[in-house]
Coordinates of C-alpha atoms in Angstrom, one line a residue:
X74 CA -35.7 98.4 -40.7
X75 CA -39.5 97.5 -41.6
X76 CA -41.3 98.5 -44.7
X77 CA -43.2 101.7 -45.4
X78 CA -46.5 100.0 -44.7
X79 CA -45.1 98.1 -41.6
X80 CA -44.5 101.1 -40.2
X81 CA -48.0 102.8 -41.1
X82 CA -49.6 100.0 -40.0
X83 CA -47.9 100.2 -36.6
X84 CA -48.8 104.3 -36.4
X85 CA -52.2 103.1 -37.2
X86 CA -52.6 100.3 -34.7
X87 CA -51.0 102.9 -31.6
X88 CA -53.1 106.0 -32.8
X89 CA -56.2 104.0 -32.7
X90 CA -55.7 103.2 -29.0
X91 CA -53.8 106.6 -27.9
X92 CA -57.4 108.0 -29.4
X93 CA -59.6 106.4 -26.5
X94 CA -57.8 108.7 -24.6
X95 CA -58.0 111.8 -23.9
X96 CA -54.9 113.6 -22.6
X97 CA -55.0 115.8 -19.3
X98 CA -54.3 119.5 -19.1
X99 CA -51.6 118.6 -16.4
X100 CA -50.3 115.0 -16.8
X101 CA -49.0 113.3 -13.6
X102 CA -47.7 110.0 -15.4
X103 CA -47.5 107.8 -18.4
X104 CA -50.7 106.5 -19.6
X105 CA -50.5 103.6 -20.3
X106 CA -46.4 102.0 -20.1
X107 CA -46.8 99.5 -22.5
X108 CA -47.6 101.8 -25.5
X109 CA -44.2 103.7 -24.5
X110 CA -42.2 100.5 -25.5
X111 CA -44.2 100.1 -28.8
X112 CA -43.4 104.1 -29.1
X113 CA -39.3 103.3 -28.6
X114 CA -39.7 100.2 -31.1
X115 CA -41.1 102.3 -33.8
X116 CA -37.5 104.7 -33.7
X117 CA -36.0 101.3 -34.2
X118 CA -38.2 100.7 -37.6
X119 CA -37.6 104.0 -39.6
X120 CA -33.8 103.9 -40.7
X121 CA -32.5 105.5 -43.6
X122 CA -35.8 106.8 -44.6
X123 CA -36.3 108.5 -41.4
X124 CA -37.7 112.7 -41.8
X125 CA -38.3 115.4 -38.9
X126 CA -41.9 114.8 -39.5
X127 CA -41.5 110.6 -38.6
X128 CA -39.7 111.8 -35.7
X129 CA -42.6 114.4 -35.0
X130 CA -45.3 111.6 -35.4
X131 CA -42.9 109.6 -32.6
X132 CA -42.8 112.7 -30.1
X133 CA -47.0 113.5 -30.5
X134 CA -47.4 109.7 -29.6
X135 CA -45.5 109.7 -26.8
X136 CA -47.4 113.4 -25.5
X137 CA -50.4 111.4 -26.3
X138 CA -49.5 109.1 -23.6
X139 CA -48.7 111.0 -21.5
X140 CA -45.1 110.7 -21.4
X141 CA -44.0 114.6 -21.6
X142 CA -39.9 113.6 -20.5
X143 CA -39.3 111.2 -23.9
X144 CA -41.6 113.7 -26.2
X145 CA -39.6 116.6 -25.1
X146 CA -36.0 114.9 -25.9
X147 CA -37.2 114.5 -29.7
X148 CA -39.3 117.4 -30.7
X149 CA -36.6 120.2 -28.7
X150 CA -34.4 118.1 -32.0
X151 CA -37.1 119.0 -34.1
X152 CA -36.3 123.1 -35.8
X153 CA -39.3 123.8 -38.1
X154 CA -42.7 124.7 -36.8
X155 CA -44.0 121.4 -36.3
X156 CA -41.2 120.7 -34.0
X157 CA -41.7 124.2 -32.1
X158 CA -45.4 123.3 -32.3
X159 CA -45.4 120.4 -30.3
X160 CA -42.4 121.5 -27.8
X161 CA -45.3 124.2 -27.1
X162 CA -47.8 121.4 -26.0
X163 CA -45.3 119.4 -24.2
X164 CA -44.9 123.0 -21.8
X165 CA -48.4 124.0 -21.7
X166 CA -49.2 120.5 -20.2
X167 CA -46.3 121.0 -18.1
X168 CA -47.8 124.3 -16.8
X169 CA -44.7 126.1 -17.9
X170 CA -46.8 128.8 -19.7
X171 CA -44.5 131.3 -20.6
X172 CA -42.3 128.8 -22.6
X173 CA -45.3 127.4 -24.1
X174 CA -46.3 130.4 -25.2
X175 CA -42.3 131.2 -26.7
X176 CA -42.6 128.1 -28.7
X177 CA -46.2 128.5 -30.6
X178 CA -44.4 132.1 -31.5
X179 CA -41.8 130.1 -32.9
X180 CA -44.3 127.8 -34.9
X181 CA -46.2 130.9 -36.2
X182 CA -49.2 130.2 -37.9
X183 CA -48.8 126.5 -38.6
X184 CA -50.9 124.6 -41.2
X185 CA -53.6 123.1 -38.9
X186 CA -54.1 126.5 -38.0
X187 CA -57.4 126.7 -39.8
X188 CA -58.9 123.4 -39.9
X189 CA -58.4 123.9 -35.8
X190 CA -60.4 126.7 -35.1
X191 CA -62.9 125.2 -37.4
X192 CA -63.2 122.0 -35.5
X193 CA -63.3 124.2 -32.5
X194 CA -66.2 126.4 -33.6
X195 CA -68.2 123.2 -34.6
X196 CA -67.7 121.8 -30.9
X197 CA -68.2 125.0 -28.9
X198 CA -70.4 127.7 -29.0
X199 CA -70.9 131.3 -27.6
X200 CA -74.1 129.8 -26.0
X201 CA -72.4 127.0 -24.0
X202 CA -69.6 129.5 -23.1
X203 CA -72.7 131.5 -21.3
X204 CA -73.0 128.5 -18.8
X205 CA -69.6 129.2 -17.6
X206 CA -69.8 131.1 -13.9
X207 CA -65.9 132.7 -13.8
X208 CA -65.9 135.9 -16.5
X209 CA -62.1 135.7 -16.7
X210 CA -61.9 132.4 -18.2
X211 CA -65.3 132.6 -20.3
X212 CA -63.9 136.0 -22.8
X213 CA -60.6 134.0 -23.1
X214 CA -63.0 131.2 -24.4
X215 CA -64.9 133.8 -25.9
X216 CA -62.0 135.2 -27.7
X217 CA -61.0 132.1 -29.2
X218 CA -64.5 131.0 -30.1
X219 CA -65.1 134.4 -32.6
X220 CA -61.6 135.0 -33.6
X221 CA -61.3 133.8 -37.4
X222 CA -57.3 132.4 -36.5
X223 CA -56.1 130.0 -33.9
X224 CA -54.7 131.9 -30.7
X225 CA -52.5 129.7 -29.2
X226 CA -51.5 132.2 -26.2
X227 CA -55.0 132.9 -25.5
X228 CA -55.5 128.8 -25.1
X229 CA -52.2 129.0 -22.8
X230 CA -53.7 131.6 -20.4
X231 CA -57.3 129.7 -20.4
X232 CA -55.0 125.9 -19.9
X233 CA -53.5 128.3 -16.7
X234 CA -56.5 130.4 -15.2
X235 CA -58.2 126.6 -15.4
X236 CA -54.9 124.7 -13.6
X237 CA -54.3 127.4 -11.1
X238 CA -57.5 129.1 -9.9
X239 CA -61.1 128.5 -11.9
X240 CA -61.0 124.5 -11.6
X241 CA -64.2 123.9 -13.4
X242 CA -65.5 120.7 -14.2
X243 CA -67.6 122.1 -17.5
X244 CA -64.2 124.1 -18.3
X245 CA -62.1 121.2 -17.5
X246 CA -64.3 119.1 -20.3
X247 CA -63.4 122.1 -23.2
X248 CA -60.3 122.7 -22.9
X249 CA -59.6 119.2 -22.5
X250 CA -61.6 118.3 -25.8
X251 CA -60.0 121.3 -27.6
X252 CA -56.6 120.1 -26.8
X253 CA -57.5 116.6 -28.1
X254 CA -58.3 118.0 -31.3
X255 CA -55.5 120.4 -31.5
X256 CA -52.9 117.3 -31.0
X257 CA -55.5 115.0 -33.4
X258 CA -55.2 117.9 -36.2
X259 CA -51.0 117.8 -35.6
X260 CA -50.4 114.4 -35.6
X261 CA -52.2 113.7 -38.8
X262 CA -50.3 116.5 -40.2
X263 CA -46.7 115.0 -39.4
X264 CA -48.1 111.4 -40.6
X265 CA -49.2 113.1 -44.3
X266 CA -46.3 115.2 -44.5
X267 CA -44.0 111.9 -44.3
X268 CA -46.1 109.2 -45.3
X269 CA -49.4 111.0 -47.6
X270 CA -52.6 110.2 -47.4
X271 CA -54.9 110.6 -44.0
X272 CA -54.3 108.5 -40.7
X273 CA -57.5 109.4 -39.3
X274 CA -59.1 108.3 -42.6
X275 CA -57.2 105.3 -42.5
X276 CA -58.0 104.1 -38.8
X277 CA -61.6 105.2 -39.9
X278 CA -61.4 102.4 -42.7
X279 CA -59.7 100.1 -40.7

């Protein structure tokens, strides 16, 4: 077992890479196989001290690279909202839509709730929606841009119109970004909840 700040450190040190990249709506494989076995050797470090939210922070790094299979064994483990909350993600990128949308129901309205749609208001605006050519697509983006909570299910059915008919490239560039931030917001949550403090403050400082 490895210290408290051993372990932080090593969060740190995979976030700051993981956050280069920018996960796909649809993942086709593992980003990048090397970070999967640093991933597995961070399980190894926790012991006794070990929470649902360490666990969390192991199945959003693994989602963050891509590898939807091994982040799906832990957070389906994982009963409170966070857990539910990421088990949503891990079937929206798997374009299982309906369960994705059974499992943010589950999570209810979880505490990055508001920062989200904050950060998503200060990225996207009712002006660069009007650029977008297919209606259908642009109110669901529309909806989520003026409603004053997160929709998850309104994301799942703009993730889905996107995958299976509109293709955009502009669209393809939001909803990618917005899901970024979505899985930023969560995996600082599960890293404050078990070890305080900020990790994207403390990669900034690094």
């Amino acid at each position: 077992m490895t210290s408290v700040r051993q372990q932080t450190s090593n969060i740190m040190a995979m976030a700051k890479i993981l956050f280069t990249h920018k996960p796909f709506l649809n993942p086709m494989q593992v980003w990048n196989p090397e970070m999967d076995n640093q991933i597995q050797a961070l399980e190894e470090s926790f012991g006794i001290n070990e929470n649902e939210f360490m666990r969390a922070i192991q199945s959003g790094l693994y989602l963050w690279n891509e590898n939807l299979e091994s982040s799906h064994v832990i957070s389906q483990e994982i009963t409170s909202p966070t857990g539910s909350y990421w088990h949503g993600l891990i079937h929206r990128m798997e374009g299982d839509f309906s369960n994705a949308k059974y499992w943010f129901n589950d999570a209810r309205h979880h505490p990055i709730s508001t920062q989200l749609v904050s950060s998503l208001r200060a990225y996207l605006t009712m002006e660069q929606l009007a650029k977008l050519d297919n209606e259908t697509l642009r109110s669901k983006l529309e909806v989520l841009v003026a409603s004053p909570v997160w929709n998850p299910a309104v994301f799942v059915d703009a993730v889905a119109l996107q995958l299976m008919h509109v293709q955009d490239s502009l669209a393809e560039e939001w909803l990618r970004q917005i899901q970024y931030l979505e899985m930023k917001l969560l995996l600082n949550y599960c890293y404050e909840q078990s070890y305080g403090g900020s990790l994207l403050e403390a990669i900034e400082q690094q």
